[in-house]
Tab-separated table of C-alpha atoms and ligand atoms in Angstrom:
chain	number	residue	atom	x	y	z
A	1	UNK	CA	120.376	74.500	124.484
A	2	UNK	CA	120.425	71.356	126.603
A	3	UNK	CA	117.824	72.186	129.230
A	4	UNK	CA	114.404	70.712	128.551
A	5	UNK	CA	112.853	73.826	130.057
A	6	UNK	CA	114.810	77.020	129.960
A	7	UNK	CA	115.720	78.317	133.372
A	8	UNK	CA	115.574	81.819	131.987
A	9	UNK	CA	111.890	82.117	131.020
A	10	UNK	CA	110.538	78.885	132.473
A	11	UNK	CA	108.304	76.519	130.500
A	12	UNK	CA	105.843	78.968	128.942
A	13	UNK	CA	105.299	82.578	127.938
A	14	UNK	CA	101.764	83.362	129.046
A	15	UNK	CA	101.845	87.043	129.954
A	16	UNK	CA	104.073	89.945	130.930
A	17	UNK	CA	102.409	90.066	134.357
A	18	UNK	CA	104.383	86.951	135.321
A	19	UNK	CA	107.773	88.180	134.076
A	20	UNK	CA	110.372	90.137	136.013
A	21	UNK	CA	111.943	93.364	134.789
A	22	UNK	CA	115.162	91.429	134.112
A	23	UNK	CA	113.374	88.801	132.013
A	24	UNK	CA	111.625	91.476	129.937
A	25	UNK	CA	114.889	93.370	129.332
A	26	UNK	CA	116.573	90.019	128.612
A	27	UNK	CA	114.035	89.223	125.869
A	28	UNK	CA	114.436	92.698	124.341
A	29	UNK	CA	118.241	92.386	124.407
A	30	UNK	CA	118.056	88.893	122.924
A	31	UNK	CA	115.868	90.247	120.088
A	32	UNK	CA	118.652	92.577	118.935
A	33	UNK	CA	120.963	90.003	117.312
A	34	UNK	CA	117.965	88.272	115.747
A	35	UNK	CA	116.920	91.440	113.875
A	36	UNK	CA	119.796	91.087	111.439
A	37	UNK	CA	118.827	87.598	110.289
A	38	UNK	CA	115.698	88.926	108.584
A	39	UNK	CA	117.846	91.375	106.591
A	40	UNK	CA	119.974	88.607	105.069
A	41	UNK	CA	119.513	87.199	101.571
A	42	UNK	CA	119.245	83.737	103.151
A	43	UNK	CA	117.105	84.244	106.240
A	44	UNK	CA	117.840	81.043	108.102
A	45	UNK	CA	119.931	79.847	111.052
A	46	UNK	CA	119.878	76.369	112.627
A	47	UNK	CA	118.934	77.441	116.158
A	48	UNK	CA	115.706	75.384	116.386
A	49	UNK	CA	116.644	72.612	113.969
A	50	UNK	CA	114.763	69.446	114.944
A	51	UNK	CA	112.127	71.280	117.036
A	52	UNK	CA	108.473	70.906	116.069
A	53	UNK	CA	106.095	73.804	116.675
A	54	UNK	CA	102.322	73.949	116.228
A	55	UNK	CA	100.628	77.303	115.651
A	56	UNK	CA	97.060	76.852	116.879
A	57	UNK	CA	94.983	79.876	115.972
A	58	UNK	CA	91.381	79.645	117.175
A	59	UNK	CA	90.830	83.330	116.348
A	60	UNK	CA	91.696	85.397	113.257
A	61	UNK	CA	95.182	86.831	112.905
A	62	UNK	CA	97.412	88.224	110.194
A	63	UNK	CA	100.447	89.776	111.894
A	64	UNK	CA	100.920	87.444	114.852
A	65	UNK	CA	100.380	84.164	113.009
A	66	UNK	CA	102.577	85.028	110.037
A	67	UNK	CA	105.214	86.622	112.248
A	68	UNK	CA	105.451	83.469	114.413
A	69	UNK	CA	105.642	81.321	111.283
A	70	UNK	CA	108.478	83.434	109.862
A	71	UNK	CA	110.302	83.427	113.204
A	72	UNK	CA	110.037	79.634	113.454
A	73	UNK	CA	111.112	79.020	109.861
A	74	UNK	CA	114.024	81.458	110.122
A	75	UNK	CA	115.215	79.464	113.152
A	76	UNK	CA	114.831	76.196	111.138
A	77	UNK	CA	111.997	74.686	113.217
A	78	UNK	CA	109.468	72.323	111.632
A	79	UNK	CA	106.079	74.003	111.855
A	80	UNK	CA	102.416	73.191	111.373
A	81	UNK	CA	99.665	75.801	111.522
A	82	UNK	CA	96.010	75.136	111.966
A	83	UNK	CA	92.856	77.165	112.415
A	84	UNK	CA	89.796	75.995	114.331
A	85	UNK	CA	87.631	76.082	111.192
A	86	UNK	CA	89.520	73.369	109.327
A	87	UNK	CA	90.181	71.138	112.344
A	88	UNK	CA	88.173	68.713	114.492
A	89	UNK	CA	87.503	71.600	116.916
A	90	UNK	CA	84.651	72.431	114.528
A	91	UNK	CA	83.264	68.937	115.309
A	92	UNK	CA	83.304	69.638	119.046
A	93	UNK	CA	86.762	68.386	120.069
A	94	UNK	CA	87.996	70.146	123.201
A	95	UNK	CA	91.104	72.318	123.406
A	96	UNK	CA	92.872	69.843	125.700
A	97	UNK	CA	92.017	66.818	123.542
A	98	UNK	CA	93.282	68.697	120.496
A	99	UNK	CA	96.535	69.579	122.258
A	100	UNK	CA	97.034	66.052	123.632
A	101	UNK	CA	96.598	64.616	120.139
A	102	UNK	CA	99.211	67.048	118.870
A	103	UNK	CA	101.541	66.028	121.707
A	104	UNK	CA	101.039	62.378	120.761
A	105	UNK	CA	102.741	63.330	117.495
A	106	UNK	CA	105.753	64.510	119.570
A	107	UNK	CA	105.674	68.278	119.290
A	108	UNK	CA	107.850	70.660	121.315
A	109	UNK	CA	105.906	73.925	121.434
A	110	UNK	CA	102.397	75.271	120.908
A	111	UNK	CA	101.699	78.885	119.965
A	112	UNK	CA	98.061	79.532	120.785
A	113	UNK	CA	95.618	82.316	120.031
A	114	UNK	CA	92.183	81.891	121.543
A	115	UNK	CA	89.098	84.026	122.114
A	116	UNK	CA	88.814	83.010	125.773
A	117	UNK	CA	90.857	84.762	128.447
A	118	UNK	CA	92.924	82.155	130.282
A	119	UNK	CA	92.991	79.612	127.426
A	120	UNK	CA	96.799	79.685	127.198
A	121	UNK	CA	97.194	79.137	130.978
A	122	UNK	CA	94.629	76.344	130.858
A	123	UNK	CA	96.596	74.583	128.140
A	124	UNK	CA	99.998	75.200	129.728
A	125	UNK	CA	98.826	73.490	132.931
A	126	UNK	CA	97.797	70.391	131.005
A	127	UNK	CA	100.508	69.695	128.429
A	128	UNK	CA	104.257	69.189	128.706
A	129	UNK	CA	105.146	71.227	125.603
A	130	UNK	CA	106.116	74.888	125.866
A	131	UNK	CA	103.060	77.118	125.418
A	132	UNK	CA	103.285	80.642	123.998
A	133	UNK	CA	100.284	82.913	124.354
A	134	UNK	CA	99.620	84.662	121.035
A	135	UNK	CA	96.617	86.514	122.485
A	136	UNK	CA	93.890	85.147	124.785
A	137	UNK	CA	90.572	86.958	124.883
A	138	UNK	CA	90.855	90.241	126.769
A	139	UNK	CA	93.695	88.988	128.963
A	140	UNK	CA	97.212	89.329	127.462
A	141	UNK	CA	99.162	89.390	124.202
A	142	UNK	CA	102.714	89.212	125.559
A	143	UNK	CA	104.705	89.132	122.324
A	144	UNK	CA	102.771	92.191	121.089
A	145	UNK	CA	103.643	93.965	124.346
A	146	UNK	CA	107.302	93.003	123.921
A	147	UNK	CA	107.510	94.213	120.331
A	148	UNK	CA	105.865	97.489	121.355
A	149	UNK	CA	108.495	97.932	124.089
A	150	UNK	CA	111.302	97.103	121.669
A	151	UNK	CA	110.019	99.640	119.122
A	152	UNK	CA	109.799	102.403	121.730
A	153	UNK	CA	113.266	101.511	123.067
A	154	UNK	CA	114.711	101.535	119.532
A	155	UNK	CA	113.551	105.125	119.083
A	156	UNK	CA	114.380	106.657	122.462
A	157	UNK	CA	117.307	104.412	123.434
A	158	UNK	CA	115.607	103.634	126.750
A	159	UNK	CA	112.224	102.837	128.260
A	160	UNK	CA	113.051	104.203	131.708
A	161	UNK	CA	111.004	107.322	132.401
A	162	UNK	CA	109.324	107.367	128.981
A	163	UNK	CA	105.664	108.372	129.005
A	164	UNK	CA	103.389	106.071	127.042
A	165	UNK	CA	99.655	106.646	126.709
A	166	UNK	CA	97.410	103.801	125.560
A	167	UNK	CA	94.488	105.310	123.685
A	168	UNK	CA	91.006	103.961	123.048
A	169	UNK	CA	89.364	100.628	123.690
A	170	UNK	CA	91.308	99.565	126.783
A	171	UNK	CA	88.339	97.555	128.083
A	172	UNK	CA	88.519	94.884	125.379
A	173	UNK	CA	92.281	95.021	124.827
A	174	UNK	CA	94.788	92.291	125.710
A	175	UNK	CA	97.441	94.511	124.096
A	176	UNK	CA	96.691	97.230	126.665
A	177	UNK	CA	97.152	94.815	129.566
A	178	UNK	CA	100.455	93.471	128.258
A	179	UNK	CA	101.660	97.035	127.600
A	180	UNK	CA	100.702	98.205	131.080
A	181	UNK	CA	102.459	95.282	132.814
A	182	UNK	CA	105.519	95.418	130.583
A	183	UNK	CA	106.033	99.169	130.458
A	184	UNK	CA	105.571	99.659	134.199
A	185	UNK	CA	108.032	96.871	135.030
A	186	UNK	CA	110.788	98.474	132.959
A	187	UNK	CA	110.281	101.911	134.493
A	188	UNK	CA	108.100	103.702	131.937
A	189	UNK	CA	105.176	105.893	132.986
A	190	UNK	CA	101.860	104.666	131.603
A	191	UNK	CA	98.565	106.457	131.024
A	192	UNK	CA	95.290	105.527	129.359
A	193	UNK	CA	92.844	107.740	127.516
A	194	UNK	CA	89.456	106.937	126.022
A	195	UNK	CA	85.731	106.988	126.660
A	196	UNK	CA	84.780	105.889	130.174
A	197	UNK	CA	82.638	103.167	128.602
A	198	UNK	CA	85.825	101.632	127.149
A	199	UNK	CA	87.858	101.737	130.393
A	200	UNK	CA	88.007	98.732	132.720
A	201	UNK	CA	86.593	99.443	136.194
A	202	UNK	CA	89.288	100.747	138.586
A	203	UNK	CA	91.875	100.895	135.796
A	204	UNK	CA	93.941	103.353	137.882
A	205	UNK	CA	94.637	100.482	140.306
A	206	UNK	CA	96.920	99.084	137.578
A	207	UNK	CA	99.220	102.058	138.258
A	208	UNK	CA	98.223	104.177	135.275
A	209	UNK	CA	97.205	107.813	134.940
A	210	UNK	CA	93.782	108.315	133.363
A	211	UNK	CA	93.294	111.162	130.867
A	212	UNK	CA	89.772	112.130	129.895
A	213	UNK	CA	90.820	114.375	126.985
A	214	UNK	CA	93.056	113.218	124.148
A	215	UNK	CA	94.638	116.688	123.896
A	216	UNK	CA	95.980	116.347	127.461
A	217	UNK	CA	97.289	112.867	126.697
A	218	UNK	CA	99.113	114.091	123.578
A	219	UNK	CA	100.676	116.957	125.514
A	220	UNK	CA	101.927	114.541	128.202
A	221	UNK	CA	103.113	111.582	126.134
A	222	UNK	CA	106.348	110.572	124.408
A	223	UNK	CA	104.441	107.797	122.640
A	224	UNK	CA	100.819	106.937	121.953
A	225	UNK	CA	99.823	103.308	121.515
A	226	UNK	CA	96.550	103.655	119.630
A	227	UNK	CA	94.187	100.721	120.034
A	228	UNK	CA	91.691	99.369	117.573
A	229	UNK	CA	88.041	99.792	118.463
A	230	UNK	CA	87.164	96.096	118.799
A	231	UNK	CA	83.783	96.318	117.166
A	232	UNK	CA	83.445	92.513	117.107
A	233	UNK	CA	83.659	92.368	120.924
A	234	UNK	CA	81.078	95.149	121.423
A	235	UNK	CA	77.369	94.540	121.530
A	236	UNK	CA	76.599	98.211	120.914
A	237	UNK	CA	76.309	101.228	123.181
A	238	UNK	CA	80.011	101.672	123.963
A	239	UNK	CA	80.391	104.745	121.723
A	240	UNK	CA	77.607	106.861	120.200
A	241	UNK	CA	79.024	106.447	116.676
A	242	UNK	CA	82.372	105.821	115.005
A	243	UNK	CA	82.312	109.357	113.601
A	244	UNK	CA	81.765	110.768	117.082
A	245	UNK	CA	84.610	108.613	118.414
A	246	UNK	CA	86.954	109.960	115.733
A	247	UNK	CA	85.892	113.534	116.499
A	248	UNK	CA	86.582	113.209	120.243
A	249	UNK	CA	89.413	110.654	120.530
A	250	UNK	CA	90.751	110.109	116.996
A	251	UNK	CA	94.484	110.644	116.387
A	252	UNK	CA	94.414	113.256	113.655
A	253	UNK	CA	97.060	115.481	112.081
A	254	UNK	CA	95.447	118.557	113.643
A	255	UNK	CA	95.909	117.084	117.091
A	256	UNK	CA	99.476	115.922	116.409
A	257	UNK	CA	100.438	119.416	115.244
A	258	UNK	CA	100.351	120.351	118.910
A	259	UNK	CA	102.446	117.346	119.980
A	260	UNK	CA	106.185	117.240	120.717
A	261	UNK	CA	108.217	116.728	117.533
A	262	UNK	CA	109.331	113.205	118.249
A	263	UNK	CA	106.094	111.765	119.635
A	264	UNK	CA	105.780	108.168	118.459
A	265	UNK	CA	102.574	106.686	117.138
A	266	UNK	CA	102.150	102.941	117.590
A	267	UNK	CA	99.194	100.756	116.649
A	268	UNK	CA	99.101	96.959	117.082
A	269	UNK	CA	96.859	96.526	114.026
A	270	UNK	CA	94.592	95.867	112.338
A	271	UNK	CA	93.694	99.557	112.038
A	272	UNK	CA	90.277	101.119	111.556
A	273	UNK	CA	91.546	104.017	109.428
A	274	UNK	CA	89.449	107.134	109.958
A	275	UNK	CA	88.144	105.869	113.306
A	276	UNK	CA	90.868	105.610	115.981
A	277	UNK	CA	93.601	106.906	113.660
A	278	UNK	CA	93.604	108.965	110.480
A	279	UNK	CA	95.470	107.667	107.445
A	280	UNK	CA	97.784	110.689	107.304
A	281	UNK	CA	98.948	109.867	110.825
A	282	UNK	CA	99.186	106.099	110.282
A	283	UNK	CA	101.357	106.673	107.200
A	284	UNK	CA	103.063	109.835	108.465
A	285	UNK	CA	106.437	110.687	110.016
A	286	UNK	CA	105.455	109.963	113.628
A	287	UNK	CA	104.262	106.443	112.826
A	288	UNK	CA	106.357	103.372	113.697
A	289	UNK	CA	103.548	100.953	112.925
A	290	UNK	CA	105.432	98.946	110.300
A	291	UNK	CA	108.592	98.978	112.443
A	292	UNK	CA	106.481	97.240	115.109
A	293	UNK	CA	105.667	94.516	112.596
A	294	UNK	CA	109.336	94.101	111.630
A	295	UNK	CA	110.353	93.946	115.304
A	296	UNK	CA	107.648	91.339	115.899
A	297	UNK	CA	109.641	88.714	114.013
A	298	UNK	CA	112.837	89.372	116.023
A	299	UNK	CA	110.984	89.371	119.360
A	300	UNK	CA	109.295	86.075	118.516
A	301	UNK	CA	112.614	84.556	117.425
A	302	UNK	CA	114.054	85.600	120.793
A	303	UNK	CA	111.123	84.132	122.739
A	304	UNK	CA	111.304	80.817	120.840
A	305	UNK	CA	115.070	80.675	121.354
A	306	UNK	CA	114.829	81.359	125.098
A	307	UNK	CA	111.978	78.882	125.654
A	308	UNK	CA	113.982	76.233	123.789
A	309	UNK	CA	116.719	76.563	126.391
A	310	UNK	CA	118.821	79.412	125.047
A	311	UNK	CA	120.394	81.896	127.423
A	312	UNK	CA	120.274	85.621	126.663
A	313	UNK	CA	124.047	86.023	126.702
A	314	UNK	CA	124.531	83.295	124.099
A	315	UNK	CA	122.093	84.810	121.574
A	316	UNK	CA	124.881	86.265	119.450
A	317	UNK	CA	126.510	82.855	119.084
A	318	UNK	CA	123.171	81.172	118.440
A	319	UNK	CA	122.414	83.650	115.689
A	320	UNK	CA	125.330	82.530	113.608
A	321	UNK	CA	124.768	78.921	114.457
A	322	UNK	CA	127.731	78.280	116.744
A	323	UNK	CA	125.897	78.252	120.063
A	324	UNK	CA	124.008	74.982	119.734
B	1	LIG	N1	98.501	92.785	116.534
B	1	LIG	C1	97.849	91.645	116.272
B	1	LIG	O1	97.670	90.790	117.134
B	1	LIG	O2	97.403	91.518	114.984
B	1	LIG	P1	96.737	90.199	114.391
B	1	LIG	O3	95.394	90.055	115.036
B	1	LIG	O4	96.650	90.423	112.908
B	1	LIG	O5	97.617	89.039	114.742
């Protein structure tokens, strides 16, 4: 881990659009040895000992923030987390000034979640530390995309040729964009399904099939990635009512009864139970929603390791602390 910037991933992880197929597969493969660390009684290896990481969350998060914190601590990094509300951002300090002040304290990496699309790129262009995008506006959420890919690959043994339909509020979803880029690059077939009001204009130009009816999507798919209706990003008028949405596009047991036996149900969370997904499905045998969360820690450990200068083929050694 001598390189200041890893040749493998470059300086930052900003989106899956920028990554090659080989880099995406490399991250997934590197995640595998890191899975086991979280199953140990003592969940710690010295891979990032001496590194300082700031988790800057300008937007709410449960899974991503805590998952990054666990990944960092399990790799022995020193970490600080802050939210906009308790920081000088609430007094009007800019994003760049905040980041430069953090850099003045000699940090190595920033994990950033921000409500504005492009915020992670903006920061990455202006600071020397590694920047990891933990979700920027409606743009990308690369580590969520990677953990979704890993969870699908775990189940089917491959991503090549698998049919994944992203269901619901694609318009407001950074998860959808990262899934579309990532899945297509590794050879999966991707479709979207939802109300036209929640589809980006010319979405088919991203190389996806568009289904108008959820029944057709279920018949076609090996996996459904069910998106949250992002009510906080809607100003009204996108769907007639939540009940109507559930009736037309909701993932219900009745609809899954007609699905192939091993269809996978993913959801990035947080879920609106009874709206985009019924509780019996979310907690049922097709669901891998909590496996996604577990895989999130391993994927983030792999990303941190690779950005710190690790090479994918040395991950096994790094895991047990002999590769430093
Ligand atoms: N999937 C996801 O990004 O969840 P959080 O908003 O809780 O981090």
